[in-house]
PDB file of C-alpha atoms and ligand atoms in Angstrom:
ATOM      1  CA  MET A   1     -23.752   9.309  16.514  1.00 94.00           C
ATOM      2  CA  ARG A   2     -20.044  10.201  16.571  1.00 97.00           C
ATOM      3  CA  VAL A   3     -18.090   8.510  13.829  1.00 97.00           C
ATOM      4  CA  VAL A   4     -14.490   8.702  12.595  1.00 98.00           C
ATOM      5  CA  PHE A   5     -13.541   7.634   9.070  1.00 98.00           C
ATOM      6  CA  MET A   6     -10.026   6.368   8.424  1.00 98.00           C
ATOM      7  CA  GLY A   7      -8.240   4.887   5.444  1.00 98.00           C
ATOM      8  CA  PRO A   8      -5.461   5.772   3.015  1.00 98.00           C
ATOM      9  CA  PRO A   9      -5.692   8.552   0.433  1.00 98.00           C
ATOM     10  CA  GLY A  10      -8.160   7.487  -2.252  1.00 97.00           C
ATOM     11  CA  ALA A  11      -9.915   4.916  -0.059  1.00 98.00           C
ATOM     12  CA  GLY A  12     -13.223   6.707  -0.628  1.00 98.00           C
ATOM     13  CA  LYS A  13     -13.518   8.409   2.763  1.00 98.00           C
ATOM     14  CA  GLY A  14     -14.912  11.664   1.377  1.00 98.00           C
ATOM     15  CA  THR A  15     -17.306   9.949  -1.036  1.00 98.00           C
ATOM     16  CA  GLN A  16     -18.723   7.581   1.567  1.00 98.00           C
ATOM     17  CA  ALA A  17     -18.640  10.014   4.499  1.00 97.00           C
ATOM     18  CA  ALA A  18     -20.874  12.465   2.640  1.00 97.00           C
ATOM     19  CA  LEU A  19     -23.447   9.732   1.935  1.00 96.00           C
ATOM     20  CA  LEU A  20     -23.333   8.289   5.433  1.00 96.00           C
ATOM     21  CA  ALA A  21     -23.514  11.664   7.179  1.00 96.00           C
ATOM     22  CA  ALA A  22     -26.665  12.480   5.217  1.00 95.00           C
ATOM     23  CA  GLU A  23     -28.109   9.121   6.209  1.00 93.00           C
ATOM     24  CA  LEU A  24     -27.250   9.688   9.883  1.00 93.00           C
ATOM     25  CA  GLY A  25     -28.347  13.342   9.903  1.00 95.00           C
ATOM     26  CA  VAL A  26     -25.015  14.592  11.232  1.00 97.00           C
ATOM     27  CA  PRO A  27     -22.486  16.995   9.668  1.00 98.00           C
ATOM     28  CA  HIS A  28     -19.684  15.604   7.509  1.00 98.00           C
ATOM     29  CA  ILE A  29     -16.502  17.266   8.748  1.00 98.00           C
ATOM     30  CA  SER A  30     -13.574  16.774   6.383  1.00 98.00           C
ATOM     31  CA  THR A  31     -10.376  18.488   7.472  1.00 98.00           C
ATOM     32  CA  GLY A  32      -9.083  18.214   3.895  1.00 98.00           C
ATOM     33  CA  ASP A  33     -12.214  19.983   2.564  1.00 97.00           C
ATOM     34  CA  ILE A  34     -11.917  22.731   5.191  1.00 97.00           C
ATOM     35  CA  PHE A  35      -8.265  23.276   4.281  1.00 97.00           C
ATOM     36  CA  ARG A  36      -9.081  23.346   0.543  1.00 97.00           C
ATOM     37  CA  ALA A  37     -11.903  25.867   1.128  1.00 97.00           C
ATOM     38  CA  ASN A  38      -9.445  28.090   2.999  1.00 96.00           C
ATOM     39  CA  VAL A  39      -6.891  27.742   0.200  1.00 96.00           C
ATOM     40  CA  ALA A  40      -9.561  28.725  -2.330  1.00 96.00           C
ATOM     41  CA  ASP A  41     -10.566  31.734  -0.206  1.00 97.00           C
ATOM     42  CA  GLY A  42      -6.944  32.816   0.261  1.00 97.00           C
ATOM     43  CA  THR A  43      -7.214  32.933   4.059  1.00 96.00           C
ATOM     44  CA  ALA A  44      -4.184  32.923   6.363  1.00 96.00           C
ATOM     45  CA  LEU A  45      -5.061  29.343   7.337  1.00 95.00           C
ATOM     46  CA  GLY A  46      -5.219  28.382   3.655  1.00 96.00           C
ATOM     47  CA  LYS A  47      -1.821  29.937   2.939  1.00 96.00           C
ATOM     48  CA  GLU A  48      -0.319  28.072   5.892  1.00 95.00           C
ATOM     49  CA  ALA A  49      -1.936  24.750   4.934  1.00 97.00           C
ATOM     50  CA  GLN A  50      -1.248  24.841   1.201  1.00 96.00           C
ATOM     51  CA  ARG A  51       2.494  24.301   1.340  1.00 96.00           C
ATOM     52  CA  TYR A  52       2.042  21.164   3.435  1.00 98.00           C
ATOM     53  CA  MET A  53      -0.808  19.823   1.325  1.00 98.00           C
ATOM     54  CA  ASP A  54       1.001  20.367  -1.958  1.00 96.00           C
ATOM     55  CA  ALA A  55       3.982  18.431  -0.575  1.00 97.00           C
ATOM     56  CA  GLY A  56       1.796  15.574   0.676  1.00 98.00           C
ATOM     57  CA  GLU A  57       2.698  16.320   4.296  1.00 98.00           C
ATOM     58  CA  TYR A  58       0.345  16.783   7.217  1.00 98.00           C
ATOM     59  CA  VAL A  59      -0.563  20.298   8.305  1.00 98.00           C
ATOM     60  CA  PRO A  60       0.923  20.854  11.809  1.00 98.00           C
ATOM     61  CA  ASP A  61      -1.142  19.454  14.667  1.00 98.00           C
ATOM     62  CA  THR A  62      -1.488  22.831  16.407  1.00 97.00           C
ATOM     63  CA  VAL A  63      -3.192  24.299  13.324  1.00 97.00           C
ATOM     64  CA  THR A  64      -5.381  21.260  12.625  1.00 98.00           C
ATOM     65  CA  ASN A  65      -6.411  20.704  16.236  1.00 97.00           C
ATOM     66  CA  ALA A  66      -7.465  24.326  16.706  1.00 96.00           C
ATOM     67  CA  MET A  67      -9.538  24.157  13.524  1.00 96.00           C
ATOM     68  CA  VAL A  68     -11.357  20.975  14.580  1.00 97.00           C
ATOM     69  CA  ARG A  69     -11.830  22.189  18.142  1.00 96.00           C
ATOM     70  CA  ASP A  70     -13.607  25.249  16.784  1.00 95.00           C
ATOM     71  CA  ARG A  71     -15.704  23.262  14.296  1.00 96.00           C
ATOM     72  CA  LEU A  72     -16.962  20.781  16.900  1.00 96.00           C
ATOM     73  CA  THR A  73     -18.385  23.603  19.023  1.00 94.00           C
ATOM     74  CA  HIS A  74     -20.857  24.531  16.259  1.00 96.00           C
ATOM     75  CA  GLU A  75     -24.491  23.877  17.061  1.00 95.00           C
ATOM     76  CA  ASP A  76     -24.920  21.362  14.217  1.00 96.00           C
ATOM     77  CA  CYS A  77     -22.523  18.967  15.985  1.00 96.00           C
ATOM     78  CA  ARG A  78     -24.801  18.593  18.992  1.00 94.00           C
ATOM     79  CA  PRO A  79     -26.490  15.395  17.641  1.00 94.00           C
ATOM     80  CA  GLY A  80     -23.141  14.031  16.473  1.00 97.00           C
ATOM     81  CA  PHE A  81     -20.685  14.267  13.602  1.00 98.00           C
ATOM     82  CA  LEU A  82     -18.775  12.263  11.071  1.00 98.00           C
ATOM     83  CA  LEU A  83     -15.068  13.127  11.086  1.00 98.00           C
ATOM     84  CA  ASP A  84     -13.340  12.401   7.773  1.00 98.00           C
ATOM     85  CA  GLY A  85      -9.541  12.574   7.859  1.00 97.00           C
ATOM     86  CA  TYR A  86      -9.177  13.481  11.526  1.00 98.00           C
ATOM     87  CA  PRO A  87      -7.472  12.351  13.708  1.00 98.00           C
ATOM     88  CA  ARG A  88      -4.355  11.370  11.737  1.00 98.00           C
ATOM     89  CA  THR A  89      -1.598  11.603  14.345  1.00 98.00           C
ATOM     90  CA  VAL A  90      -1.047  10.449  17.924  1.00 98.00           C
ATOM     91  CA  GLU A  91      -1.344  14.076  19.062  1.00 98.00           C
ATOM     92  CA  GLN A  92      -4.655  14.487  17.223  1.00 98.00           C
ATOM     93  CA  VAL A  93      -6.053  11.371  18.908  1.00 98.00           C
ATOM     94  CA  ALA A  94      -5.124  12.832  22.306  1.00 98.00           C
ATOM     95  CA  GLU A  95      -6.659  16.174  21.380  1.00 98.00           C
ATOM     96  CA  LEU A  96      -9.898  14.597  20.163  1.00 98.00           C
ATOM     97  CA  ASP A  97     -10.071  12.540  23.364  1.00 98.00           C
ATOM     98  CA  ALA A  98      -9.714  15.750  25.385  1.00 98.00           C
ATOM     99  CA  MET A  99     -12.356  17.584  23.341  1.00 96.00           C
ATOM    100  CA  LEU A 100     -14.858  14.741  23.757  1.00 97.00           C
ATOM    101  CA  ARG A 101     -14.084  14.254  27.441  1.00 97.00           C
ATOM    102  CA  SER A 102     -14.649  17.923  28.231  1.00 95.00           C
ATOM    103  CA  ALA A 103     -18.006  17.754  26.422  1.00 94.00           C
ATOM    104  CA  GLY A 104     -18.986  14.514  28.208  1.00 95.00           C
ATOM    105  CA  GLN A 105     -19.061  12.697  24.871  1.00 95.00           C
ATOM    106  CA  ALA A 106     -17.452   9.617  23.314  1.00 97.00           C
ATOM    107  CA  LEU A 107     -16.938   8.129  19.873  1.00 98.00           C
ATOM    108  CA  ASP A 108     -19.376   5.416  18.799  1.00 97.00           C
ATOM    109  CA  VAL A 109     -17.335   3.859  16.021  1.00 97.00           C
ATOM    110  CA  VAL A 110     -14.136   4.279  14.006  1.00 98.00           C
ATOM    111  CA  VAL A 111     -14.500   2.969  10.462  1.00 97.00           C
ATOM    112  CA  GLU A 112     -11.476   1.903   8.435  1.00 98.00           C
ATOM    113  CA  LEU A 113     -12.078   1.687   4.701  1.00 98.00           C
ATOM    114  CA  THR A 114      -9.692  -0.941   3.353  1.00 98.00           C
ATOM    115  CA  VAL A 115      -8.629  -0.695  -0.286  1.00 98.00           C
ATOM    116  CA  GLU A 116      -5.766  -2.295  -2.207  1.00 96.00           C
ATOM    117  CA  ILE A 117      -2.849   0.001  -2.953  1.00 94.00           C
ATOM    118  CA  ASP A 118      -3.087  -0.347  -6.749  1.00 95.00           C
ATOM    119  CA  GLU A 119      -6.742   0.636  -6.582  1.00 96.00           C
ATOM    120  CA  VAL A 120      -6.155   3.831  -4.547  1.00 96.00           C
ATOM    121  CA  VAL A 121      -3.318   4.911  -6.834  1.00 95.00           C
ATOM    122  CA  GLY A 122      -5.548   4.266  -9.853  1.00 95.00           C
ATOM    123  CA  ARG A 123      -8.389   6.330  -8.370  1.00 97.00           C
ATOM    124  CA  LEU A 124      -6.123   9.267  -7.543  1.00 96.00           C
ATOM    125  CA  VAL A 125      -4.393   9.237 -10.934  1.00 95.00           C
ATOM    126  CA  LYS A 126      -7.846   9.240 -12.555  1.00 96.00           C
ATOM    127  CA  ARG A 127      -8.954  12.166 -10.370  1.00 96.00           C
ATOM    128  CA  ALA A 128      -5.748  14.030 -11.282  1.00 95.00           C
ATOM    129  CA  ALA A 129      -6.649  13.726 -14.952  1.00 95.00           C
ATOM    130  CA  GLU A 130     -10.281  14.717 -14.379  1.00 96.00           C
ATOM    131  CA  GLN A 131     -10.025  17.416 -11.714  1.00 94.00           C
ATOM    132  CA  GLY A 132      -6.368  18.415 -11.402  1.00 91.00           C
ATOM    133  CA  ARG A 133      -6.275  18.407  -7.594  1.00 93.00           C
ATOM    134  CA  SER A 134      -2.873  19.854  -6.720  1.00 90.00           C
ATOM    135  CA  ASP A 135      -1.812  16.969  -4.462  1.00 95.00           C
ATOM    136  CA  ASP A 136      -2.763  14.194  -6.922  1.00 95.00           C
ATOM    137  CA  SER A 137       0.518  14.201  -8.866  1.00 94.00           C
ATOM    138  CA  GLU A 138       2.374  10.880  -8.874  1.00 92.00           C
ATOM    139  CA  ASP A 139       5.193  11.884  -6.494  1.00 94.00           C
ATOM    140  CA  VAL A 140       2.842  13.603  -4.050  1.00 96.00           C
ATOM    141  CA  ILE A 141       0.463  10.601  -4.075  1.00 96.00           C
ATOM    142  CA  ARG A 142       3.446   8.419  -3.153  1.00 95.00           C
ATOM    143  CA  ARG A 143       4.375  10.741  -0.283  1.00 97.00           C
ATOM    144  CA  ARG A 144       0.768  10.904   0.986  1.00 98.00           C
ATOM    145  CA  LEU A 145       0.664   7.098   1.110  1.00 97.00           C
ATOM    146  CA  GLU A 146       3.987   7.006   3.002  1.00 98.00           C
ATOM    147  CA  VAL A 147       2.815   9.601   5.526  1.00 98.00           C
ATOM    148  CA  TYR A 148      -0.415   7.664   6.042  1.00 98.00           C
ATOM    149  CA  ALA A 149       1.519   4.429   6.660  1.00 98.00           C
ATOM    150  CA  GLU A 150       3.959   6.128   9.046  1.00 98.00           C
ATOM    151  CA  GLN A 151       1.692   8.397  11.051  1.00 98.00           C
ATOM    152  CA  THR A 152      -1.928   7.294  10.691  1.00 98.00           C
ATOM    153  CA  ALA A 153      -2.047   3.525  10.157  1.00 98.00           C
ATOM    154  CA  PRO A 154      -0.635   2.912  13.686  1.00 98.00           C
ATOM    155  CA  LEU A 155      -3.661   4.707  15.144  1.00 98.00           C
ATOM    156  CA  LEU A 156      -5.863   1.855  13.924  1.00 98.00           C
ATOM    157  CA  THR A 157      -4.348  -0.318  16.647  1.00 98.00           C
ATOM    158  CA  THR A 158      -5.191   2.317  19.243  1.00 98.00           C
ATOM    159  CA  TYR A 159      -8.852   2.325  18.250  1.00 98.00           C
ATOM    160  CA  SER A 160      -8.934  -1.440  17.831  1.00 98.00           C
ATOM    161  CA  ASP A 161      -7.602  -1.818  21.386  1.00 98.00           C
ATOM    162  CA  ARG A 162     -10.463   0.418  22.549  1.00 98.00           C
ATOM    163  CA  GLY A 163     -12.980  -1.859  20.800  1.00 98.00           C
ATOM    164  CA  LEU A 164     -14.094   0.933  18.452  1.00 98.00           C
ATOM    165  CA  LEU A 165     -12.634  -0.143  15.105  1.00 98.00           C
ATOM    166  CA  MET A 166     -14.785  -1.608  12.332  1.00 97.00           C
ATOM    167  CA  GLN A 167     -13.132  -2.529   9.040  1.00 97.00           C
ATOM    168  CA  VAL A 168     -15.170  -2.166   5.875  1.00 98.00           C
ATOM    169  CA  ASP A 169     -14.086  -3.376   2.447  1.00 98.00           C
ATOM    170  CA  GLY A 170     -13.803  -0.269   0.259  1.00 98.00           C
ATOM    171  CA  MET A 171     -13.262  -2.156  -3.008  1.00 98.00           C
ATOM    172  CA  GLY A 172     -15.995  -2.282  -5.627  1.00 97.00           C
ATOM    173  CA  GLU A 173     -18.677   0.139  -6.747  1.00 98.00           C
ATOM    174  CA  VAL A 174     -19.522   3.174  -4.594  1.00 98.00           C
ATOM    175  CA  GLU A 175     -23.022   1.811  -3.949  1.00 97.00           C
ATOM    176  CA  GLN A 176     -21.685  -1.576  -2.834  1.00 98.00           C
ATOM    177  CA  VAL A 177     -19.357   0.089  -0.329  1.00 98.00           C
ATOM    178  CA  THR A 178     -22.188   2.278   0.976  1.00 97.00           C
ATOM    179  CA  THR A 179     -24.338  -0.804   1.548  1.00 96.00           C
ATOM    180  CA  ARG A 180     -21.524  -2.445   3.541  1.00 97.00           C
ATOM    181  CA  LEU A 181     -21.013   0.711   5.585  1.00 96.00           C
ATOM    182  CA  LEU A 182     -24.668   1.118   6.417  1.00 94.00           C
ATOM    183  CA  ALA A 183     -24.783  -2.488   7.606  1.00 94.00           C
ATOM    184  CA  VAL A 184     -21.914  -1.808   9.993  1.00 91.00           C
ATOM    185  CA  VAL A 185     -22.652   1.708  11.214  1.00 90.00           C
ATOM    186  CA  VAL A 186     -26.436   1.932  11.200  1.00 84.00           C
ATOM    187  CA  ALA A 187     -27.250  -1.663  12.115  1.00 73.00           C
TER     188      ALA A 187
HETATM  189  P1  AP5 B 201      -7.775  14.838   2.409  1.00 93.86           P
HETATM  190  O1  AP5 B 201      -8.574  15.688   1.541  1.00 93.86           O
HETATM  191  O2  AP5 B 201      -8.414  14.229   3.588  1.00 93.86           O
HETATM  192  O3  AP5 B 201      -7.073  13.779   1.480  1.00 93.86           O
HETATM  193  P2  AP5 B 201      -6.735  12.223   1.623  1.00 93.86           P
HETATM  194  O4  AP5 B 201      -6.823  11.650   2.978  1.00 93.86           O
HETATM  195  O5  AP5 B 201      -5.447  12.073   0.910  1.00 93.86           O
HETATM  196  O6  AP5 B 201      -7.932  11.588   0.923  1.00 93.86           O
HETATM  197  P3  AP5 B 201      -8.551  11.792  -0.519  1.00 93.86           P
HETATM  198  O7  AP5 B 201      -9.474  12.952  -0.495  1.00 93.86           O
HETATM  199  O8  AP5 B 201      -7.522  11.779  -1.599  1.00 93.86           O
HETATM  200  O9  AP5 B 201      -9.284  10.410  -0.623  1.00 93.86           O
HETATM  201  P4  AP5 B 201     -10.567   9.851   0.122  1.00 93.86           P
HETATM  202  O10 AP5 B 201     -10.211   8.646   0.920  1.00 93.86           O
HETATM  203  O11 AP5 B 201     -11.340  10.941   0.810  1.00 93.86           O
HETATM  204  O12 AP5 B 201     -11.339   9.334  -1.133  1.00 93.86           O
HETATM  205  P5  AP5 B 201     -12.376  10.106  -2.070  1.00 93.86           P
HETATM  206  O13 AP5 B 201     -13.758   9.830  -1.640  1.00 93.86           O
HETATM  207  O14 AP5 B 201     -11.940  11.527  -2.214  1.00 93.86           O
HETATM  208  O15 AP5 B 201      -6.488  15.632   2.941  1.00 93.86           O
HETATM  209  C1  AP5 B 201      -5.709  16.379   2.031  1.00 93.86           C
HETATM  210  C2  AP5 B 201      -4.526  16.985   2.770  1.00 93.86           C
HETATM  211  O16 AP5 B 201      -5.005  17.892   3.788  1.00 93.86           O
HETATM  212  C3  AP5 B 201      -3.601  16.030   3.514  1.00 93.86           C
HETATM  213  O17 AP5 B 201      -2.645  15.423   2.675  1.00 93.86           O
HETATM  214  C4  AP5 B 201      -2.974  16.975   4.537  1.00 93.86           C
HETATM  215  O18 AP5 B 201      -1.982  17.798   3.940  1.00 93.86           O
HETATM  216  C5  AP5 B 201      -4.151  17.857   4.919  1.00 93.86           C
HETATM  217  N1  AP5 B 201      -4.907  17.279   6.056  1.00 93.86           N
HETATM  218  C6  AP5 B 201      -6.173  16.816   6.027  1.00 93.86           C
HETATM  219  N2  AP5 B 201      -6.519  16.349   7.237  1.00 93.86           N
HETATM  220  C7  AP5 B 201      -5.441  16.519   8.037  1.00 93.86           C
HETATM  221  C8  AP5 B 201      -5.171  16.211   9.394  1.00 93.86           C
HETATM  222  N3  AP5 B 201      -6.082  15.628  10.189  1.00 93.86           N
HETATM  223  N4  AP5 B 201      -3.942  16.520   9.888  1.00 93.86           N
HETATM  224  C9  AP5 B 201      -3.019  17.135   9.125  1.00 93.86           C
HETATM  225  N5  AP5 B 201      -3.208  17.430   7.827  1.00 93.86           N
HETATM  226  C10 AP5 B 201      -4.406  17.126   7.280  1.00 93.86           C
HETATM  227  O19 AP5 B 201     -12.127   9.306  -3.427  1.00 93.86           O
HETATM  228  C11 AP5 B 201     -10.927   9.431  -4.156  1.00 93.86           C
HETATM  229  C12 AP5 B 201     -11.275   9.297  -5.645  1.00 93.86           C
HETATM  230  O20 AP5 B 201     -11.770   7.980  -5.865  1.00 93.86           O
HETATM  231  C13 AP5 B 201     -12.390  10.248  -6.091  1.00 93.86           C
HETATM  232  O21 AP5 B 201     -12.125  10.665  -7.411  1.00 93.86           O
HETATM  233  C14 AP5 B 201     -13.650   9.384  -6.031  1.00 93.86           C
HETATM  234  O22 AP5 B 201     -14.626   9.810  -6.938  1.00 93.86           O
HETATM  235  C15 AP5 B 201     -13.092   8.017  -6.385  1.00 93.86           C
HETATM  236  N6  AP5 B 201     -13.828   6.909  -5.730  1.00 93.86           N
HETATM  237  C16 AP5 B 201     -14.347   6.888  -4.479  1.00 93.86           C
HETATM  238  N7  AP5 B 201     -14.919   5.689  -4.230  1.00 93.86           N
HETATM  239  C17 AP5 B 201     -14.728   4.940  -5.347  1.00 93.86           C
HETATM  240  C18 AP5 B 201     -15.074   3.604  -5.701  1.00 93.86           C
HETATM  241  N8  AP5 B 201     -15.731   2.790  -4.843  1.00 93.86           N
HETATM  242  N9  AP5 B 201     -14.702   3.157  -6.935  1.00 93.86           N
HETATM  243  C19 AP5 B 201     -14.040   3.958  -7.795  1.00 93.86           C
HETATM  244  N10 AP5 B 201     -13.681   5.251  -7.533  1.00 93.86           N
HETATM  245  C20 AP5 B 201     -14.025   5.718  -6.317  1.00 93.86           C
END
């Protein structure tokens, strides 16, 4: 099963992707988590990524694409994967297409988690207070939402045109959203 998760910051992609990946028995690949792990480890990749992340901007496609290309060659991706937060740009869509084509593979479904804007802002402000993630400040949240609207939301049309897009209501309790997702992805 090869799944892509899309949705604005705070939609619940990471929360739901982890649960669904476990259910499907495939790795959960979050580009944001990989970047944050590299920041924490002080790697060259982390140092490069951090300045973009802290500003709410996307890490350059060349960096992100190379990272995902490497990750998808790992043995654990053979039965499939759940991509969380990739692709986010037109160039990343083209790169993922090329990666899959060269491996003789294809995506099964692209899931969009839909959540009202006030709700995502509320979730991220709450996380800022609880966890202090460096990109959860009010001005950076605003920029992340703008970048999503400008660069990533248009990709939904691309996947819809390909007949791959499934929209799932991301409002409500975590368990309710998981139930909706399972009905769409596993059914
Ligand atoms: P990334 O880590 O992917 O951040 P994001 O897309 O902004 O998403 P979030 O992690 O904030 O939200 P989410 O939708 O995953 O929701 P979550 O489950 O965490 O990326 C960070 C940065 O890395 C980017 O800004 C960019 O700089 C860089 N990057 C990453 N990928 C890139 C790419 N492909 N290209 C270029 N750059 C890239 O939930 C959010 C909060 O809500 C949590 O506290 C959670 O507990 C809570 N929550 C979840 N579900 C519910 C619910 N149902 N009810 C109440 N609270 C809930």
